[in-house]
PDB file of C-alpha atoms and ligand atoms in Angstrom:
ATOM      1  CA  MET A   1       0.000   0.000   0.000  1.00 95.00           C
ATOM      2  CA  PHE A   2       1.103   3.552  -0.775  1.00 98.00           C
ATOM      3  CA  ILE A   3       0.014   6.992   0.321  1.00 98.00           C
ATOM      4  CA  ASP A   4       0.341   9.913  -2.072  1.00 98.00           C
ATOM      5  CA  SER A   5       1.232  12.638   0.423  1.00 98.00           C
ATOM      6  CA  HIS A   6       1.005  15.523  -2.063  1.00 98.00           C
ATOM      7  CA  ALA A   7      -1.505  15.666  -4.921  1.00 98.00           C
ATOM      8  CA  HIS A   8      -3.515  18.421  -6.600  1.00 98.00           C
ATOM      9  CA  ILE A   9      -6.369  16.389  -8.077  1.00 98.00           C
ATOM     10  CA  GLN A  10      -8.831  19.192  -7.314  1.00 98.00           C
ATOM     11  CA  LEU A  11      -7.404  21.091 -10.315  1.00 98.00           C
ATOM     12  CA  SER A  12      -9.261  21.423 -13.620  1.00 98.00           C
ATOM     13  CA  GLN A  13      -6.709  19.128 -15.310  1.00 98.00           C
ATOM     14  CA  PHE A  14      -8.658  16.307 -13.625  1.00 98.00           C
ATOM     15  CA  ASN A  15     -12.204  17.538 -14.267  1.00 98.00           C
ATOM     16  CA  ARG A  16     -12.759  15.273 -17.231  1.00 98.00           C
ATOM     17  CA  ASP A  17     -11.767  11.963 -15.610  1.00 98.00           C
ATOM     18  CA  ARG A  18     -11.359  12.469 -11.844  1.00 98.00           C
ATOM     19  CA  ASN A  19     -13.285   9.312 -10.939  1.00 98.00           C
ATOM     20  CA  ALA A  20     -11.194   7.206 -13.324  1.00 98.00           C
ATOM     21  CA  VAL A  21      -8.050   8.731 -11.755  1.00 98.00           C
ATOM     22  CA  LEU A  22      -9.284   7.708  -8.291  1.00 98.00           C
ATOM     23  CA  LYS A  23     -10.099   4.225  -9.528  1.00 98.00           C
ATOM     24  CA  ARG A  24      -6.631   3.798 -11.063  1.00 98.00           C
ATOM     25  CA  ALA A  25      -5.102   4.964  -7.779  1.00 98.00           C
ATOM     26  CA  GLN A  26      -7.067   2.329  -5.882  1.00 98.00           C
ATOM     27  CA  GLU A  27      -6.066  -0.366  -8.396  1.00 98.00           C
ATOM     28  CA  SER A  28      -2.431   0.711  -7.946  1.00 98.00           C
ATOM     29  CA  SER A  29      -2.572   0.138  -4.159  1.00 98.00           C
ATOM     30  CA  VAL A  30      -2.792   3.846  -3.280  1.00 98.00           C
ATOM     31  CA  SER A  31      -4.824   3.732  -0.065  1.00 98.00           C
ATOM     32  CA  THR A  32      -4.854   7.439   0.776  1.00 98.00           C
ATOM     33  CA  ILE A  33      -4.377  10.710  -1.093  1.00 98.00           C
ATOM     34  CA  LEU A  34      -3.578  14.015   0.578  1.00 98.00           C
ATOM     35  CA  VAL A  35      -4.972  16.782  -1.617  1.00 98.00           C
ATOM     36  CA  ILE A  36      -3.047  20.012  -1.148  1.00 98.00           C
ATOM     37  CA  GLY A  37      -4.554  23.497  -1.353  1.00 98.00           C
ATOM     38  CA  PHE A  38      -2.390  26.444  -2.362  1.00 97.00           C
ATOM     39  CA  ASP A  39      -4.895  29.333  -2.383  1.00 97.00           C
ATOM     40  CA  ILE A  40      -8.517  29.836  -1.317  1.00 97.00           C
ATOM     41  CA  GLU A  41     -10.068  28.209  -4.373  1.00 98.00           C
ATOM     42  CA  THR A  42      -7.861  25.103  -4.390  1.00 98.00           C
ATOM     43  CA  SER A  43      -8.180  24.753  -0.608  1.00 98.00           C
ATOM     44  CA  LEU A  44     -11.978  24.759  -0.923  1.00 98.00           C
ATOM     45  CA  GLY A  45     -11.621  22.247  -3.776  1.00 98.00           C
ATOM     46  CA  ALA A  46      -9.465  19.982  -1.615  1.00 98.00           C
ATOM     47  CA  VAL A  47     -11.968  20.057   1.252  1.00 98.00           C
ATOM     48  CA  GLU A  48     -14.831  19.333  -1.142  1.00 98.00           C
ATOM     49  CA  LEU A  49     -13.059  16.224  -2.461  1.00 98.00           C
ATOM     50  CA  ALA A  50     -12.225  15.063   1.065  1.00 98.00           C
ATOM     51  CA  ASP A  51     -15.893  15.394   1.962  1.00 98.00           C
ATOM     52  CA  LYS A  52     -16.849  13.139  -0.933  1.00 98.00           C
ATOM     53  CA  HIS A  53     -14.222  10.389  -0.676  1.00 98.00           C
ATOM     54  CA  THR A  54     -13.141   8.454   2.423  1.00 98.00           C
ATOM     55  CA  GLN A  55      -9.595   7.895   1.077  1.00 98.00           C
ATOM     56  CA  ILE A  56      -8.969  11.617   0.540  1.00 98.00           C
ATOM     57  CA  TYR A  57      -7.717  14.112   3.139  1.00 98.00           C
ATOM     58  CA  ALA A  58      -7.118  17.815   2.568  1.00 98.00           C
ATOM     59  CA  THR A  59      -4.765  20.651   3.458  1.00 98.00           C
ATOM     60  CA  VAL A  60      -5.456  24.377   3.258  1.00 98.00           C
ATOM     61  CA  GLY A  61      -2.956  27.161   2.762  1.00 98.00           C
ATOM     62  CA  MET A  62      -1.519  29.959   0.658  1.00 96.00           C
ATOM     63  CA  HIS A  63       1.386  29.298  -1.703  1.00 95.00           C
ATOM     64  CA  PRO A  64       4.208  31.889  -1.673  1.00 95.00           C
ATOM     65  CA  HIS A  65       3.274  32.791  -5.284  1.00 93.00           C
ATOM     66  CA  ASP A  66       0.007  34.198  -3.937  1.00 94.00           C
ATOM     67  CA  ALA A  67       1.342  35.608  -0.666  1.00 92.00           C
ATOM     68  CA  LYS A  68       0.088  39.046  -1.670  1.00 91.00           C
ATOM     69  CA  TYR A  69      -3.489  37.730  -1.512  1.00 92.00           C
ATOM     70  CA  LEU A  70      -3.316  36.563   2.112  1.00 95.00           C
ATOM     71  CA  THR A  71      -5.674  39.305   3.267  1.00 94.00           C
ATOM     72  CA  PRO A  72      -7.289  39.271   6.739  1.00 95.00           C
ATOM     73  CA  ASP A  73     -10.430  37.845   5.105  1.00 95.00           C
ATOM     74  CA  ALA A  74      -8.497  35.095   3.347  1.00 95.00           C
ATOM     75  CA  PHE A  75      -6.723  34.263   6.593  1.00 95.00           C
ATOM     76  CA  LYS A  76     -10.065  34.000   8.370  1.00 97.00           C
ATOM     77  CA  THR A  77     -11.293  31.566   5.701  1.00 97.00           C
ATOM     78  CA  PHE A  78      -8.188  29.378   6.159  1.00 97.00           C
ATOM     79  CA  ARG A  79      -8.670  29.394   9.917  1.00 97.00           C
ATOM     80  CA  GLU A  80     -12.276  28.214   9.501  1.00 98.00           C
ATOM     81  CA  LEU A  81     -11.398  25.571   6.891  1.00 98.00           C
ATOM     82  CA  ALA A  82      -8.626  24.260   9.152  1.00 98.00           C
ATOM     83  CA  THR A  83     -11.208  23.056  11.676  1.00 96.00           C
ATOM     84  CA  HIS A  84     -12.849  20.746   9.119  1.00 97.00           C
ATOM     85  CA  PRO A  85     -12.387  17.150  10.376  1.00 96.00           C
ATOM     86  CA  LYS A  86     -10.628  16.003   7.190  1.00 97.00           C
ATOM     87  CA  VAL A  87      -8.185  18.921   7.021  1.00 98.00           C
ATOM     88  CA  ILE A  88      -5.067  17.367   8.545  1.00 98.00           C
ATOM     89  CA  ALA A  89      -2.380  19.953   7.764  1.00 98.00           C
ATOM     90  CA  LEU A  90      -1.766  23.559   6.745  1.00 98.00           C
ATOM     91  CA  GLY A  91      -0.011  24.500   3.492  1.00 97.00           C
ATOM     92  CA  GLU A  92       1.434  24.419   1.078  1.00 97.00           C
ATOM     93  CA  MET A  93       3.253  27.451   2.382  1.00 98.00           C
ATOM     94  CA  GLY A  94       6.849  28.577   2.162  1.00 97.00           C
ATOM     95  CA  LEU A  95       9.118  30.658  -0.048  1.00 97.00           C
ATOM     96  CA  ASP A  96       9.679  30.613  -3.807  1.00 96.00           C
ATOM     97  CA  TYR A  97      12.683  32.627  -4.994  1.00 96.00           C
ATOM     98  CA  TYR A  98      12.750  30.917  -8.383  1.00 94.00           C
ATOM     99  CA  ARG A  99       9.658  32.548  -9.804  1.00 91.00           C
ATOM    100  CA  ASP A 100       9.329  35.408  -7.280  1.00 91.00           C
ATOM    101  CA  LEU A 101       5.648  35.925  -8.111  1.00 92.00           C
ATOM    102  CA  SER A 102       5.127  37.791  -4.828  1.00 92.00           C
ATOM    103  CA  PRO A 103       7.704  40.196  -3.329  1.00 94.00           C
ATOM    104  CA  ARG A 104       9.991  38.334  -0.897  1.00 95.00           C
ATOM    105  CA  PRO A 105       9.073  40.378   2.224  1.00 95.00           C
ATOM    106  CA  LEU A 106       5.399  39.560   1.562  1.00 95.00           C
ATOM    107  CA  GLN A 107       6.223  35.884   1.049  1.00 96.00           C
ATOM    108  CA  LYS A 108       7.956  35.845   4.433  1.00 97.00           C
ATOM    109  CA  GLU A 109       5.076  37.622   6.130  1.00 97.00           C
ATOM    110  CA  ALA A 110       2.490  35.181   4.732  1.00 97.00           C
ATOM    111  CA  PHE A 111       4.704  32.232   5.687  1.00 97.00           C
ATOM    112  CA  GLU A 112       5.157  33.437   9.286  1.00 98.00           C
ATOM    113  CA  LYS A 113       1.425  34.101   9.683  1.00 97.00           C
ATOM    114  CA  GLN A 114       0.576  30.582   8.562  1.00 98.00           C
ATOM    115  CA  LEU A 115       3.260  29.152  10.844  1.00 98.00           C
ATOM    116  CA  ASP A 116       1.672  31.055  13.747  1.00 98.00           C
ATOM    117  CA  LEU A 117      -1.667  29.469  12.862  1.00 98.00           C
ATOM    118  CA  ALA A 118      -0.094  25.998  12.682  1.00 98.00           C
ATOM    119  CA  GLU A 119       1.392  26.483  16.138  1.00 97.00           C
ATOM    120  CA  GLU A 120      -1.869  27.750  17.529  1.00 97.00           C
ATOM    121  CA  LEU A 121      -3.901  24.873  16.048  1.00 96.00           C
ATOM    122  CA  ARG A 122      -1.081  22.353  16.617  1.00 96.00           C
ATOM    123  CA  MET A 123      -1.280  21.197  13.022  1.00 98.00           C
ATOM    124  CA  PRO A 124       1.504  19.831  10.826  1.00 98.00           C
ATOM    125  CA  ILE A 125       2.588  21.868   7.802  1.00 98.00           C
ATOM    126  CA  ILE A 126       3.456  21.284   4.152  1.00 98.00           C
ATOM    127  CA  ILE A 127       6.450  23.364   3.066  1.00 98.00           C
ATOM    128  CA  HIS A 128       7.035  24.524  -0.499  1.00 97.00           C
ATOM    129  CA  ASN A 129      10.565  25.659  -1.268  1.00 96.00           C
ATOM    130  CA  ARG A 130      12.213  26.790  -4.450  1.00 95.00           C
ATOM    131  CA  ASP A 131      15.749  28.181  -4.240  1.00 94.00           C
ATOM    132  CA  ALA A 132      14.997  29.449  -0.725  1.00 96.00           C
ATOM    133  CA  TYR A 133      16.492  26.966   1.772  1.00 96.00           C
ATOM    134  CA  MET A 134      18.804  29.711   3.049  1.00 96.00           C
ATOM    135  CA  ASP A 135      15.774  31.631   4.335  1.00 97.00           C
ATOM    136  CA  ILE A 136      13.303  28.805   5.044  1.00 98.00           C
ATOM    137  CA  LEU A 137      15.541  26.757   7.319  1.00 97.00           C
ATOM    138  CA  PRO A 138      16.346  29.606   9.781  1.00 98.00           C
ATOM    139  CA  ILE A 139      12.618  30.433   9.962  1.00 98.00           C
ATOM    140  CA  LEU A 140      11.821  26.807  10.819  1.00 98.00           C
ATOM    141  CA  GLU A 141      14.814  26.516  13.173  1.00 98.00           C
ATOM    142  CA  ALA A 142      13.511  29.480  15.171  1.00 98.00           C
ATOM    143  CA  ARG A 143      10.331  27.478  15.836  1.00 98.00           C
ATOM    144  CA  GLN A 144      11.991  24.132  16.438  1.00 97.00           C
ATOM    145  CA  GLY A 145       9.981  21.920  18.791  1.00 96.00           C
ATOM    146  CA  ARG A 146       6.795  23.893  18.193  1.00 97.00           C
ATOM    147  CA  ILE A 147       6.144  22.858  14.572  1.00 97.00           C
ATOM    148  CA  ARG A 148       6.269  19.644  12.569  1.00 97.00           C
ATOM    149  CA  GLY A 149       5.711  18.768   8.960  1.00 98.00           C
ATOM    150  CA  VAL A 150       7.202  17.848   5.615  1.00 98.00           C
ATOM    151  CA  LEU A 151       9.528  19.608   3.194  1.00 98.00           C
ATOM    152  CA  HIS A 152       7.632  18.537   0.106  1.00 98.00           C
ATOM    153  CA  CYS A 153       9.401  17.718  -3.166  1.00 98.00           C
ATOM    154  CA  PHE A 154      12.770  17.983  -1.442  1.00 98.00           C
ATOM    155  CA  THR A 155      15.473  19.024  -3.920  1.00 96.00           C
ATOM    156  CA  GLY A 156      18.299  20.024  -1.595  1.00 96.00           C
ATOM    157  CA  ASP A 157      21.486  18.065  -1.033  1.00 97.00           C
ATOM    158  CA  VAL A 158      22.313  15.668   1.787  1.00 98.00           C
ATOM    159  CA  ALA A 159      23.687  18.460   4.020  1.00 97.00           C
ATOM    160  CA  LEU A 160      20.415  20.393   3.753  1.00 97.00           C
ATOM    161  CA  MET A 161      18.549  17.163   4.434  1.00 98.00           C
ATOM    162  CA  HIS A 162      20.444  16.698   7.699  1.00 98.00           C
ATOM    163  CA  ARG A 163      19.669  20.272   8.735  1.00 97.00           C
ATOM    164  CA  SER A 164      15.969  19.684   7.970  1.00 98.00           C
ATOM    165  CA  LEU A 165      15.962  16.417   9.919  1.00 98.00           C
ATOM    166  CA  ALA A 166      17.520  18.187  12.901  1.00 98.00           C
ATOM    167  CA  ILE A 167      14.512  20.520  13.012  1.00 97.00           C
ATOM    168  CA  GLY A 168      12.333  17.395  13.160  1.00 97.00           C
ATOM    169  CA  PHE A 169      10.983  17.588   9.631  1.00 98.00           C
ATOM    170  CA  HIS A 170      10.049  14.821   7.237  1.00 98.00           C
ATOM    171  CA  ILE A 171      11.399  14.673   3.681  1.00 98.00           C
ATOM    172  CA  GLY A 172       8.967  14.348   0.761  1.00 98.00           C
ATOM    173  CA  ILE A 173      10.372  12.530  -2.271  1.00 98.00           C
ATOM    174  CA  GLY A 174       8.537  12.839  -5.592  1.00 98.00           C
ATOM    175  CA  GLY A 175       8.877  11.992  -9.280  1.00 98.00           C
ATOM    176  CA  ILE A 176      12.136  13.927  -9.682  1.00 98.00           C
ATOM    177  CA  VAL A 177      13.936  11.001  -7.997  1.00 98.00           C
ATOM    178  CA  THR A 178      13.218   8.932 -11.143  1.00 98.00           C
ATOM    179  CA  TYR A 179      14.965  11.400 -13.478  1.00 98.00           C
ATOM    180  CA  PRO A 180      18.415  10.153 -14.545  1.00 97.00           C
ATOM    181  CA  ASN A 181      20.231  13.419 -13.726  1.00 96.00           C
ATOM    182  CA  ALA A 182      18.616  14.024 -10.291  1.00 98.00           C
ATOM    183  CA  LYS A 183      21.715  13.019  -8.345  1.00 98.00           C
ATOM    184  CA  ASP A 184      21.065  15.160  -5.234  1.00 97.00           C
ATOM    185  CA  VAL A 185      17.501  13.898  -4.822  1.00 98.00           C
ATOM    186  CA  GLN A 186      18.651  10.319  -5.347  1.00 98.00           C
ATOM    187  CA  ALA A 187      21.365  10.710  -2.708  1.00 98.00           C
ATOM    188  CA  VAL A 188      18.793  12.136  -0.274  1.00 98.00           C
ATOM    189  CA  ALA A 189      16.333   9.293  -1.005  1.00 98.00           C
ATOM    190  CA  GLN A 190      19.119   6.858  -0.269  1.00 98.00           C
ATOM    191  CA  GLU A 191      20.231   8.445   3.006  1.00 98.00           C
ATOM    192  CA  VAL A 192      17.075   9.755   4.638  1.00 98.00           C
ATOM    193  CA  PRO A 193      16.237   7.733   7.782  1.00 98.00           C
ATOM    194  CA  GLU A 194      13.390   5.307   7.161  1.00 98.00           C
ATOM    195  CA  ASP A 195      11.147   6.986   9.753  1.00 98.00           C
ATOM    196  CA  ARG A 196      11.352  10.431   8.087  1.00 98.00           C
ATOM    197  CA  LEU A 197      10.548   9.503   4.499  1.00 98.00           C
ATOM    198  CA  LEU A 198       7.320  10.344   2.647  1.00 98.00           C
ATOM    199  CA  ILE A 199       6.473   9.769  -1.012  1.00 98.00           C
ATOM    200  CA  GLU A 200       4.349  11.968  -3.235  1.00 98.00           C
ATOM    201  CA  THR A 201       3.400  12.755  -6.823  1.00 98.00           C
ATOM    202  CA  ASP A 202       2.737  16.548  -6.780  1.00 98.00           C
ATOM    203  CA  CYS A 203       0.408  15.673  -9.658  1.00 98.00           C
ATOM    204  CA  PRO A 204      -0.464  16.929 -12.242  1.00 98.00           C
ATOM    205  CA  TRP A 205       3.215  17.987 -12.324  1.00 98.00           C
ATOM    206  CA  LEU A 206       6.562  16.165 -11.996  1.00 98.00           C
ATOM    207  CA  THR A 207       5.507  12.947 -13.725  1.00 98.00           C
ATOM    208  CA  PRO A 208       7.897  10.035 -13.118  1.00 98.00           C
ATOM    209  CA  GLN A 209      10.326   9.126 -15.898  1.00 97.00           C
ATOM    210  CA  PHE A 210       8.239   6.257 -17.375  1.00 97.00           C
ATOM    211  CA  ARG A 211       5.486   8.725 -18.355  1.00 97.00           C
ATOM    212  CA  ARG A 212       7.467  11.955 -18.368  1.00 96.00           C
ATOM    213  CA  GLY A 213       5.766  14.679 -20.401  1.00 95.00           C
ATOM    214  CA  LYS A 214       2.266  13.331 -19.654  1.00 97.00           C
ATOM    215  CA  ARG A 215      -0.037  14.421 -16.836  1.00 98.00           C
ATOM    216  CA  ASN A 216       0.931  12.939 -13.477  1.00 98.00           C
ATOM    217  CA  GLU A 217      -1.617  11.228 -11.173  1.00 98.00           C
ATOM    218  CA  PRO A 218      -1.671   9.468  -7.767  1.00 98.00           C
ATOM    219  CA  ALA A 219      -1.484   5.973  -9.332  1.00 98.00           C
ATOM    220  CA  TYR A 220       2.121   6.766 -10.308  1.00 98.00           C
ATOM    221  CA  VAL A 221       3.357   7.185  -6.740  1.00 98.00           C
ATOM    222  CA  GLY A 222       4.337   3.505  -6.947  1.00 98.00           C
ATOM    223  CA  ALA A 223       7.003   4.485  -9.503  1.00 98.00           C
ATOM    224  CA  VAL A 224       8.496   6.815  -6.892  1.00 98.00           C
ATOM    225  CA  ALA A 225       8.422   4.037  -4.278  1.00 98.00           C
ATOM    226  CA  GLU A 226      10.055   1.644  -6.733  1.00 98.00           C
ATOM    227  CA  LYS A 227      12.954   4.007  -7.444  1.00 98.00           C
ATOM    228  CA  VAL A 228      13.405   4.805  -3.748  1.00 98.00           C
ATOM    229  CA  ALA A 229      13.458   1.077  -2.960  1.00 98.00           C
ATOM    230  CA  GLU A 230      16.079   0.484  -5.654  1.00 98.00           C
ATOM    231  CA  LEU A 231      18.269   3.304  -4.278  1.00 98.00           C
ATOM    232  CA  ARG A 232      17.976   1.953  -0.727  1.00 98.00           C
ATOM    233  CA  SER A 233      18.491  -1.680  -1.787  1.00 98.00           C
ATOM    234  CA  THR A 234      15.246  -2.666  -0.163  1.00 98.00           C
ATOM    235  CA  SER A 235      11.828  -3.857  -1.316  1.00 98.00           C
ATOM    236  CA  ILE A 236       9.040  -1.678  -2.627  1.00 98.00           C
ATOM    237  CA  GLU A 237       6.838  -3.194   0.130  1.00 98.00           C
ATOM    238  CA  THR A 238       9.242  -1.922   2.804  1.00 98.00           C
ATOM    239  CA  VAL A 239       9.110   1.579   1.322  1.00 98.00           C
ATOM    240  CA  GLY A 240       5.310   1.404   1.096  1.00 98.00           C
ATOM    241  CA  GLU A 241       4.939   0.259   4.710  1.00 98.00           C
ATOM    242  CA  ALA A 242       7.435   2.763   6.145  1.00 98.00           C
ATOM    243  CA  THR A 243       6.031   5.769   4.280  1.00 98.00           C
ATOM    244  CA  THR A 244       2.449   4.796   5.166  1.00 98.00           C
ATOM    245  CA  ARG A 245       3.382   4.489   8.847  1.00 98.00           C
ATOM    246  CA  ASN A 246       5.263   7.809   8.763  1.00 98.00           C
ATOM    247  CA  PHE A 247       2.298   9.537   7.179  1.00 98.00           C
ATOM    248  CA  GLU A 248      -0.080   8.175   9.800  1.00 97.00           C
ATOM    249  CA  ILE A 249       2.155   9.310  12.660  1.00 97.00           C
ATOM    250  CA  LEU A 250       2.870  12.780  11.249  1.00 98.00           C
ATOM    251  CA  PHE A 251      -0.766  13.483  10.348  1.00 97.00           C
ATOM    252  CA  ALA A 252      -2.110  11.692  13.417  1.00 89.00           C
ATOM    253  CA  GLN A 253      -5.758  11.938  12.395  1.00 61.00           C
ATOM    254  CA  ALA A 254      -5.344  10.188   9.045  1.00 48.00           C
TER     255      ALA A 254
HETATM  256 NI1   NI B 301       2.264  21.085  -4.694  1.00 62.16          NI
END
């Protein structure tokens, strides 16, 4: 059994065949899907799917791209959505210095506000990072012991992994690990302690190598598990069991 710990199947890319996508996930031993919100609309969409399907859980949060839209009203909506019984984490939140779609000071402000909410509600968080470890890690280190969560789609090197582990965070490994030139991600997948590893698709993006260029979907999380197992010289079942257990502990309600 596998859990896809990061999927965006609420998006319109799945409107035409969402039920078939869910069926393929089930047939591919994907027991649970965590659907991630990244603004108001996609957070509402995630909650709506979680309401409809027992195997789906949701997160709500504001992506750094849209940090400028985290108005007091938007924040109030997130706070209300967070109390929904199937919302098990906040995010994705974080910093994105690759695309810089919101000014960096605003990104930081929105990130800190959501971290405050996570502390207050004692909820785990989903971190998005792009070229911003140098700023994200000190922010998380300052709150060490008061927050927990996952650095999703981890693309740092082994040294950054160790720093993230020291803060108590989990490491999310996605489809990039299957790309031939992804040496850093492969080294991290090999070295991350078994009790800190999560697997994810980040679908519809980051499709594993065997279908690269096509739309990604939760059924393909097994391809991530397979590559991780190969790198760790273990079985795909071991990776499935460990990552399922880790997910259940981190997101205690799930
Ligand atoms: Ni995502």
